[in-house]
Amino acid sequence: MSEPTSWSPQQAAALDKVAAWLADPHAKQVFRLFGYAGTGKTTLARHLALTGARWPLFAAYTGKAASVLREKGCPGASTLHSLMYNVRDRSRDLLNELELTLRGLDPKHPDYAEAKAARDEELDKVRRPWFHVNENSIIRNCDLLVCDEVSMVDQRIGKDMESFQKKILVLGDPAQLPPVRGGGYFTEHTPDVLLTEIHRQAADNPLLRWATLARTGQVIPYADMGLVKKFKREMVNDEWFSKAGQLLCGKNETRYDLNRRMRKILGRESTFPVHGDRLVMLSNDHKLGILNGTLATCMGPAEQDESDPTVVWMNILYEKTRIDSQRYDAGPFLGKTEPRDGTRRLMADYGYALTVHKAQGSQWPSVVLYDDGFGKREPLTRNRWLYTAITRAEKHLYIVTS
């Protein structure tokens, strides 16, 4: 990725401020460099890291966001989890003891059911990978950690980042929607630098032109500009949907309808997931390395728990990590929108269509935004929603209106 031959006055001032922070051994640990789409914040961060640090590291919350960083010229960009955590198998000692106890009991013994439940619970734990902070992470050797799309970073991961006691340059966009519940550890504070000027090369990109229209509350016209198109719902059919990119929408009701439509197009009539179904995680489990909002693939047919109809068991492939025989609350698959209070199970739902809120922190080459009128009664929320949706697209954007 080539750098501009000259910096704008605003960019040059930002470079000076971040460079001074980098050079000051007594400066605060975290520097917040925020900016709107097209202002060049990632280019600035890359330049600063590669010229002002001896060994910088680049990271993002999700694997997709890390991939985008690499495409923008940030070498070796990876997920925060792969940088900071190790996977450790749980000890089988207790499981072996419980197995011996169970074998010594007659199935008719009054303690047999309790012993079997304890064995099954421990077996469930042993099957799970366990992520824990890697004290020997290469972060120990770097002098700067650059993290993009930080709105999704929650307190747990944020504090783990800070625990390595290295300087952290975080990148964010204040025009996007507020983070989903649990995020915002870094973005809830005032930025140290806010870039607002769209640079000339970005202004020629139709995606960024539409993003600017959305951010400033202007109307996006119906148009076909090659890379970006806006048209009415009547112009799409099942064949078109089957070839579409990632579907985004505003409301959960719309998401349910779109997911049902996509599964029907694919010939999947079961209530629960089958092999190949696209899923989205709806909860965090840091010990398992599972993050809210990240997509996964079902690796086999889900099986309903015989003892609890609100639970299904399934294997998933999650960001190149195989999670075997994990329990998922079946609520979302049956149309509920919220987990029951106190549940410790993981939550998942179909991921062919996502709400724009859930899509934060990720990008896709092709995005279809199904505009269901979200936020029309609240202009500021509407603008931020539309802006966030548009900036999830890397190359192609199709806006379908109802």
Short mmCIF file of C-alpha atoms in Angstrom, two decimals:
data_model
loop_
_atom_site.label_atom_id
_atom_site.label_comp_id
_atom_site.label_asym_id
_atom_site.label_seq_id
_atom_site.Cartn_x
_atom_site.Cartn_y
_atom_site.Cartn_z
CA MET A 1 0.00 0.00 0.00
CA SER A 2 1.57 3.29 -1.10
CA GLU A 3 1.59 6.30 1.14
CA PRO A 4 0.58 9.80 0.04
CA THR A 5 3.38 12.01 -1.26
CA SER A 6 2.25 14.71 1.16
CA TRP A 7 0.10 14.93 4.25
CA SER A 8 -2.78 17.35 4.73
CA PRO A 9 -2.33 19.93 7.52
CA GLN A 10 -4.69 17.95 9.75
CA GLN A 11 -2.86 14.69 9.06
CA ALA A 12 0.54 16.33 9.62
CA ALA A 13 -0.62 17.71 12.97
CA ALA A 14 -1.85 14.25 13.95
CA LEU A 15 1.48 12.71 12.94
CA ASP A 16 3.36 15.18 15.13
CA LYS A 17 1.12 14.55 18.13
CA VAL A 18 1.30 10.76 17.93
CA ALA A 19 5.06 10.86 17.24
CA ALA A 20 5.58 12.97 20.37
CA TRP A 21 3.55 10.44 22.39
CA LEU A 22 5.63 7.58 21.00
CA ALA A 23 8.90 9.32 21.82
CA ASP A 24 7.93 10.20 25.40
CA PRO A 25 8.79 7.31 27.76
CA HIS A 26 6.57 8.84 30.45
CA ALA A 27 3.50 9.36 28.25
CA LYS A 28 0.21 7.60 28.99
CA GLN A 29 -0.13 4.02 27.78
CA VAL A 30 -3.07 4.43 25.36
CA PHE A 31 -3.41 6.94 22.51
CA ARG A 32 -6.79 7.22 20.76
CA LEU A 33 -6.50 8.12 17.06
CA PHE A 34 -10.04 8.35 15.72
CA GLY A 35 -11.32 9.43 12.34
CA TYR A 36 -14.13 9.11 9.83
CA ALA A 37 -13.96 6.74 6.86
CA GLY A 38 -11.64 8.17 4.22
CA THR A 39 -9.61 10.40 6.56
CA GLY A 40 -6.57 8.10 6.38
CA LYS A 41 -6.31 7.05 10.03
CA THR A 42 -5.11 3.53 9.16
CA THR A 43 -2.52 4.93 6.72
CA LEU A 44 -1.31 7.33 9.40
CA ALA A 45 -1.11 4.58 12.00
CA ARG A 46 0.81 2.33 9.63
CA HIS A 47 3.29 5.12 8.82
CA LEU A 48 3.79 5.99 12.48
CA ALA A 49 4.22 2.38 13.54
CA LEU A 50 6.67 1.46 10.80
CA THR A 51 8.77 4.63 11.11
CA GLY A 52 8.50 5.49 14.80
CA ALA A 53 8.60 2.08 16.50
CA ARG A 54 11.36 -0.54 16.49
CA TRP A 55 8.94 -3.47 16.56
CA PRO A 56 5.25 -2.64 16.10
CA LEU A 57 2.45 -5.19 16.18
CA PHE A 58 -0.88 -4.79 14.39
CA ALA A 59 -4.09 -6.37 15.66
CA ALA A 60 -7.88 -6.26 15.44
CA TYR A 61 -10.79 -7.76 17.34
CA THR A 62 -11.89 -10.21 14.64
CA GLY A 63 -10.07 -12.27 12.03
CA LYS A 64 -11.83 -10.41 9.22
CA ALA A 65 -10.76 -7.02 10.55
CA ALA A 66 -7.19 -8.29 10.89
CA SER A 67 -7.29 -9.45 7.27
CA VAL A 68 -8.40 -5.97 6.19
CA LEU A 69 -5.46 -4.49 8.10
CA ARG A 70 -3.03 -6.76 6.26
CA GLU A 71 -4.56 -5.72 2.94
CA LYS A 72 -3.95 -2.10 3.94
CA GLY A 73 -0.23 -2.77 4.37
CA CYS A 74 0.02 -3.58 8.06
CA PRO A 75 2.35 -6.60 8.11
CA GLY A 76 1.48 -9.58 10.27
CA ALA A 77 -1.82 -8.14 11.54
CA SER A 78 -3.62 -10.77 13.61
CA THR A 79 -6.47 -11.12 16.06
CA LEU A 80 -6.07 -9.98 19.64
CA HIS A 81 -6.87 -13.49 20.81
CA SER A 82 -4.09 -15.09 18.77
CA LEU A 83 -1.65 -12.47 20.06
CA MET A 84 -2.55 -12.56 23.72
CA TYR A 85 -3.90 -15.98 24.58
CA ASN A 86 -2.85 -19.61 24.63
CA VAL A 87 -5.12 -22.63 24.30
CA ARG A 88 -4.65 -25.12 27.11
CA ASP A 89 -6.28 -28.51 27.50
CA ARG A 90 -8.00 -29.02 30.82
CA SER A 91 -6.72 -31.67 33.19
CA ARG A 92 -8.48 -35.04 32.96
CA ASP A 93 -7.55 -36.08 36.52
CA LEU A 94 -10.90 -35.15 38.06
CA LEU A 95 -12.74 -36.71 35.12
CA ASN A 96 -10.90 -40.00 35.65
CA GLU A 97 -11.81 -39.97 39.36
CA LEU A 98 -15.47 -39.37 38.53
CA GLU A 99 -15.41 -42.16 35.95
CA LEU A 100 -14.06 -44.61 38.55
CA THR A 101 -16.73 -43.53 41.04
CA LEU A 102 -19.47 -43.99 38.45
CA ARG A 103 -18.23 -47.44 37.45
CA GLY A 104 -18.30 -48.52 41.10
CA LEU A 105 -22.00 -47.70 41.45
CA ASP A 106 -24.96 -49.80 40.41
CA PRO A 107 -27.25 -47.82 38.04
CA LYS A 108 -30.05 -48.39 40.57
CA HIS A 109 -28.03 -46.86 43.43
CA PRO A 110 -29.56 -43.56 44.69
CA ASP A 111 -26.24 -41.72 44.13
CA TYR A 112 -25.82 -42.94 40.55
CA ALA A 113 -27.75 -40.09 38.88
CA GLU A 114 -25.81 -37.42 40.79
CA ALA A 115 -22.47 -39.10 40.00
CA LYS A 116 -23.35 -39.36 36.32
CA ALA A 117 -24.34 -35.67 36.20
CA ALA A 118 -21.00 -34.71 37.79
CA ARG A 119 -19.12 -36.91 35.30
CA ASP A 120 -21.00 -35.42 32.32
CA GLU A 121 -20.36 -31.87 33.53
CA GLU A 122 -16.62 -32.51 33.88
CA LEU A 123 -16.54 -34.25 30.49
CA ASP A 124 -18.12 -31.14 28.97
CA LYS A 125 -15.36 -29.00 30.51
CA VAL A 126 -12.56 -31.27 29.29
CA ARG A 127 -13.88 -31.10 25.72
CA ARG A 128 -13.58 -27.32 25.65
CA PRO A 129 -10.37 -25.51 24.75
CA TRP A 130 -9.39 -23.03 27.45
CA PHE A 131 -7.92 -19.67 26.46
CA HIS A 132 -5.70 -17.92 28.97
CA VAL A 133 -3.29 -14.98 28.83
CA ASN A 134 0.03 -15.98 27.28
CA GLU A 135 2.65 -14.46 29.57
CA ASN A 136 5.28 -15.12 26.87
CA SER A 137 3.33 -13.42 24.08
CA ILE A 138 5.41 -11.57 21.47
CA ILE A 139 3.70 -8.44 22.77
CA ARG A 140 6.38 -8.58 25.49
CA ASN A 141 9.00 -7.80 22.83
CA CYS A 142 7.16 -5.08 20.88
CA ASP A 143 7.25 -1.39 21.67
CA LEU A 144 3.87 -0.51 20.13
CA LEU A 145 0.57 -2.36 19.70
CA VAL A 146 -1.73 -0.89 17.04
CA CYS A 147 -5.36 -2.04 17.28
CA ASP A 148 -8.05 -1.24 14.70
CA GLU A 149 -11.87 -1.42 15.04
CA VAL A 150 -11.65 -1.10 18.81
CA SER A 151 -15.32 -0.37 19.47
CA MET A 152 -15.88 -4.10 20.09
CA VAL A 153 -13.12 -4.47 22.67
CA ASP A 154 -14.62 -5.03 26.12
CA GLN A 155 -13.15 -4.45 29.57
CA ARG A 156 -11.72 -7.96 29.91
CA ILE A 157 -9.72 -7.85 26.66
CA GLY A 158 -8.83 -4.18 27.13
CA LYS A 159 -7.31 -4.80 30.53
CA ASP A 160 -5.45 -7.86 29.21
CA MET A 161 -3.99 -5.64 26.47
CA GLU A 162 -2.86 -3.10 29.03
CA SER A 163 -1.37 -5.79 31.28
CA PHE A 164 1.61 -6.16 28.93
CA GLN A 165 2.56 -2.55 29.78
CA LYS A 166 3.30 -1.59 26.18
CA LYS A 167 2.09 1.52 24.40
CA ILE A 168 -1.20 0.99 22.58
CA LEU A 169 -2.41 3.05 19.60
CA VAL A 170 -6.14 2.40 19.11
CA LEU A 171 -8.09 3.35 15.99
CA GLY A 172 -11.80 4.05 15.96
CA ASP A 173 -14.58 5.88 14.15
CA PRO A 174 -16.92 8.04 16.28
CA ALA A 175 -19.51 8.28 13.50
CA GLN A 176 -20.36 4.60 13.82
CA LEU A 177 -23.09 3.24 16.03
CA PRO A 178 -22.26 2.82 19.72
CA PRO A 179 -20.72 -0.60 20.40
CA VAL A 180 -22.87 -3.58 21.23
CA ARG A 181 -23.31 -4.37 24.89
CA GLY A 182 -20.00 -5.09 26.58
CA GLY A 183 -17.75 -3.27 24.08
CA GLY A 184 -16.44 0.27 24.08
CA TYR A 185 -13.62 -0.08 26.61
CA PHE A 186 -11.42 2.27 24.56
CA THR A 187 -14.05 4.22 22.60
CA GLU A 188 -16.01 5.48 25.59
CA HIS A 189 -13.31 8.11 26.15
CA THR A 190 -12.60 11.33 24.22
CA PRO A 191 -10.14 10.79 21.34
CA ASP A 192 -6.68 12.34 21.52
CA VAL A 193 -6.89 13.12 17.80
CA LEU A 194 -10.01 13.19 15.63
CA LEU A 195 -9.51 13.25 11.84
CA THR A 196 -12.44 14.81 9.97
CA GLU A 197 -11.08 15.78 6.54
CA ILE A 198 -11.77 13.26 3.73
CA HIS A 199 -8.64 13.03 1.60
CA ARG A 200 -8.92 13.48 -2.16
CA GLN A 201 -8.33 9.87 -3.24
CA ALA A 202 -11.04 8.65 -0.87
CA ALA A 203 -13.49 11.30 -2.05
CA ASP A 204 -13.43 9.71 -5.52
CA ASN A 205 -14.57 6.35 -4.14
CA PRO A 206 -18.37 5.98 -4.51
CA LEU A 207 -18.53 3.90 -1.32
CA LEU A 208 -16.94 6.67 0.70
CA ARG A 209 -19.01 9.35 -1.05
CA TRP A 210 -22.16 7.53 0.07
CA ALA A 211 -20.69 7.07 3.56
CA THR A 212 -20.15 10.81 3.79
CA LEU A 213 -23.71 11.47 2.61
CA ALA A 214 -25.00 9.13 5.34
CA ARG A 215 -22.80 10.65 8.05
CA THR A 216 -23.92 14.18 7.21
CA GLY A 217 -27.60 13.28 6.97
CA GLN A 218 -28.00 13.71 3.22
CA VAL A 219 -30.23 11.57 1.03
CA ILE A 220 -28.60 8.72 -0.89
CA PRO A 221 -30.22 8.65 -4.33
CA TYR A 222 -31.39 5.60 -6.25
CA ALA A 223 -28.48 4.90 -8.58
CA ASP A 224 -26.35 2.28 -10.26
CA MET A 225 -22.72 3.37 -10.06
CA GLY A 226 -21.13 0.00 -10.66
CA LEU A 227 -19.55 -0.59 -7.27
CA VAL A 228 -22.57 0.81 -5.42
CA LYS A 229 -26.24 0.45 -6.26
CA LYS A 230 -29.49 1.46 -4.62
CA PHE A 231 -32.77 -0.02 -5.81
CA LYS A 232 -36.21 -1.14 -4.62
CA ARG A 233 -37.08 -4.50 -3.11
CA GLU A 234 -39.33 -5.45 -6.04
CA MET A 235 -36.22 -5.83 -8.22
CA VAL A 236 -34.75 -8.77 -6.28
CA ASN A 237 -35.69 -12.46 -6.30
CA ASP A 238 -34.49 -15.71 -4.71
CA GLU A 239 -31.80 -16.24 -7.35
CA TRP A 240 -30.40 -12.79 -6.67
CA PHE A 241 -30.42 -13.38 -2.90
CA SER A 242 -28.62 -16.71 -3.27
CA LYS A 243 -25.71 -14.93 -4.96
CA ALA A 244 -25.69 -11.91 -2.65
CA GLY A 245 -22.88 -11.10 -0.25
CA GLN A 246 -23.30 -10.58 3.48
CA LEU A 247 -26.84 -9.41 4.25
CA LEU A 248 -27.27 -6.57 6.75
CA CYS A 249 -30.42 -5.00 8.12
CA GLY A 250 -31.67 -2.88 10.98
CA LYS A 251 -34.29 -4.83 12.90
CA ASN A 252 -34.22 -8.31 14.40
CA GLU A 253 -37.59 -9.09 12.82
CA THR A 254 -36.07 -8.39 9.40
CA ARG A 255 -33.03 -10.49 10.28
CA TYR A 256 -35.22 -13.46 11.18
CA ASP A 257 -37.13 -13.16 7.89
CA LEU A 258 -33.95 -12.88 5.81
CA ASN A 259 -32.31 -15.84 7.54
CA ARG A 260 -35.43 -17.96 7.02
CA ARG A 261 -35.53 -16.93 3.36
CA MET A 262 -31.86 -17.79 2.82
CA ARG A 263 -32.21 -21.19 4.50
CA LYS A 264 -35.31 -21.92 2.40
CA ILE A 265 -33.40 -20.98 -0.76
CA LEU A 266 -30.65 -23.41 0.33
CA GLY A 267 -33.21 -26.14 0.94
CA ARG A 268 -32.67 -26.27 4.71
CA GLU A 269 -36.02 -26.88 6.38
CA SER A 270 -34.89 -27.95 9.86
CA THR A 271 -35.38 -25.63 12.81
CA PHE A 272 -31.87 -26.26 14.10
CA PRO A 273 -28.59 -25.87 12.17
CA VAL A 274 -27.27 -28.46 9.74
CA HIS A 275 -23.85 -28.97 8.21
CA GLY A 276 -22.71 -25.83 6.38
CA ASP A 277 -25.14 -23.41 8.04
CA ARG A 278 -23.66 -19.99 8.67
CA LEU A 279 -23.95 -18.97 12.33
CA VAL A 280 -23.24 -15.85 14.33
CA MET A 281 -22.17 -15.94 17.96
CA LEU A 282 -24.33 -13.87 20.33
CA SER A 283 -22.20 -14.07 23.47
CA ASN A 284 -18.59 -13.91 24.62
CA ASP A 285 -16.67 -16.74 26.18
CA HIS A 286 -13.09 -15.58 26.54
CA LYS A 287 -11.91 -18.91 27.88
CA LEU A 288 -13.15 -20.53 24.69
CA GLY A 289 -11.94 -17.66 22.53
CA ILE A 290 -15.47 -17.00 21.28
CA LEU A 291 -16.45 -13.40 20.60
CA ASN A 292 -19.88 -11.87 20.24
CA GLY A 293 -20.69 -11.07 16.61
CA THR A 294 -18.18 -13.36 14.91
CA LEU A 295 -19.38 -15.76 12.23
CA ALA A 296 -18.94 -19.53 12.46
CA THR A 297 -19.87 -22.59 10.41
CA CYS A 298 -21.87 -25.55 11.66
CA MET A 299 -19.84 -28.71 11.08
CA GLY A 300 -22.69 -31.20 11.52
CA PRO A 301 -26.39 -31.43 12.36
CA ALA A 302 -27.31 -29.89 15.70
CA GLU A 303 -28.82 -32.29 18.25
CA GLN A 304 -31.44 -31.21 20.73
CA ASP A 305 -30.64 -32.00 24.36
CA GLU A 306 -32.96 -34.77 25.51
CA SER A 307 -33.12 -33.40 29.05
CA ASP A 308 -33.61 -29.73 28.09
CA PRO A 309 -35.46 -28.75 24.89
CA THR A 310 -34.11 -25.20 25.12
CA VAL A 311 -30.55 -26.45 24.42
CA VAL A 312 -28.92 -27.83 21.32
CA TRP A 313 -25.49 -29.43 20.96
CA MET A 314 -23.36 -28.77 17.90
CA ASN A 315 -19.84 -28.67 16.53
CA ILE A 316 -18.72 -25.43 14.92
CA LEU A 317 -15.72 -24.10 13.06
CA TYR A 318 -15.05 -20.72 14.57
CA GLU A 319 -12.25 -18.56 13.10
CA LYS A 320 -10.21 -21.69 12.23
CA THR A 321 -10.83 -23.12 15.71
CA ARG A 322 -12.90 -26.30 15.96
CA ILE A 323 -15.26 -26.20 18.95
CA ASP A 324 -16.58 -29.69 19.63
CA SER A 325 -19.87 -30.70 21.25
CA GLN A 326 -20.67 -27.31 22.70
CA ARG A 327 -24.01 -26.38 24.30
CA TYR A 328 -25.94 -23.52 22.70
CA ASP A 329 -29.13 -21.97 23.92
CA ALA A 330 -31.81 -22.82 21.38
CA GLY A 331 -33.79 -19.63 22.03
CA PRO A 332 -32.60 -17.63 19.01
CA PHE A 333 -33.25 -20.54 16.66
CA LEU A 334 -36.85 -20.52 17.86
CA GLY A 335 -37.22 -16.79 17.35
CA LYS A 336 -36.45 -15.36 20.78
CA THR A 337 -34.30 -12.24 20.89
CA GLU A 338 -32.80 -12.36 24.37
CA PRO A 339 -31.17 -15.12 26.45
CA ARG A 340 -32.82 -16.11 29.68
CA ASP A 341 -31.45 -14.40 32.76
CA GLY A 342 -28.66 -16.29 34.42
CA THR A 343 -27.90 -18.63 31.54
CA ARG A 344 -24.25 -19.63 31.18
CA ARG A 345 -24.72 -21.31 27.85
CA LEU A 346 -23.36 -19.81 24.66
CA MET A 347 -25.78 -18.10 22.33
CA ALA A 348 -25.87 -18.50 18.56
CA ASP A 349 -28.17 -17.74 15.67
CA TYR A 350 -28.15 -17.98 11.90
CA GLY A 351 -25.68 -15.58 10.30
CA TYR A 352 -26.76 -15.19 6.69
CA ALA A 353 -28.24 -11.85 7.73
CA LEU A 354 -26.92 -9.70 10.56
CA THR A 355 -28.09 -6.47 12.10
CA VAL A 356 -25.76 -3.57 11.44
CA HIS A 357 -25.11 -3.40 15.19
CA LYS A 358 -23.86 -6.98 15.16
CA ALA A 359 -21.73 -6.35 12.03
CA GLN A 360 -19.54 -3.73 13.70
CA GLY A 361 -15.86 -4.58 13.61
CA SER A 362 -16.15 -6.64 10.41
CA GLN A 363 -16.05 -5.96 6.67
CA TRP A 364 -16.93 -8.02 3.62
CA PRO A 365 -16.07 -7.65 -0.09
CA SER A 366 -19.76 -7.45 -0.96
CA VAL A 367 -22.54 -6.20 1.33
CA VAL A 368 -26.28 -6.12 0.73
CA LEU A 369 -28.02 -3.64 3.02
CA TYR A 370 -31.72 -4.40 3.35
CA ASP A 371 -32.99 -1.01 4.47
CA ASP A 372 -35.99 -1.75 6.67
CA GLY A 373 -36.37 1.84 7.87
CA PHE A 374 -34.35 1.43 11.05
CA GLY A 375 -34.03 4.68 13.03
CA LYS A 376 -36.21 6.84 10.77
CA ARG A 377 -37.75 8.59 13.75
CA GLU A 378 -34.34 9.44 15.19
CA PRO A 379 -32.26 11.19 12.50
CA LEU A 380 -28.92 10.98 14.36
CA THR A 381 -29.33 7.26 15.02
CA ARG A 382 -30.45 6.76 11.42
CA ASN A 383 -27.37 8.53 10.07
CA ARG A 384 -25.00 6.54 12.24
CA TRP A 385 -26.73 3.26 11.36
CA LEU A 386 -26.55 3.92 7.62
CA TYR A 387 -22.94 5.12 7.82
CA THR A 388 -21.89 2.04 9.79
CA ALA A 389 -23.64 -0.23 7.27
CA ILE A 390 -21.99 1.39 4.25
CA THR A 391 -18.52 1.22 5.78
CA ARG A 392 -18.86 -2.56 6.31
CA ALA A 393 -18.44 -2.98 2.52
CA GLU A 394 -14.94 -3.27 1.07
CA LYS A 395 -15.76 -3.20 -2.65
CA HIS A 396 -19.43 -3.64 -3.51
CA LEU A 397 -22.54 -2.27 -1.81
CA TYR A 398 -26.16 -2.90 -2.74
CA ILE A 399 -28.84 -1.01 -0.84
CA VAL A 400 -32.32 -2.56 -1.14
CA THR A 401 -35.15 -0.38 0.14
CA SER A 402 -38.59 -1.46 1.28
#
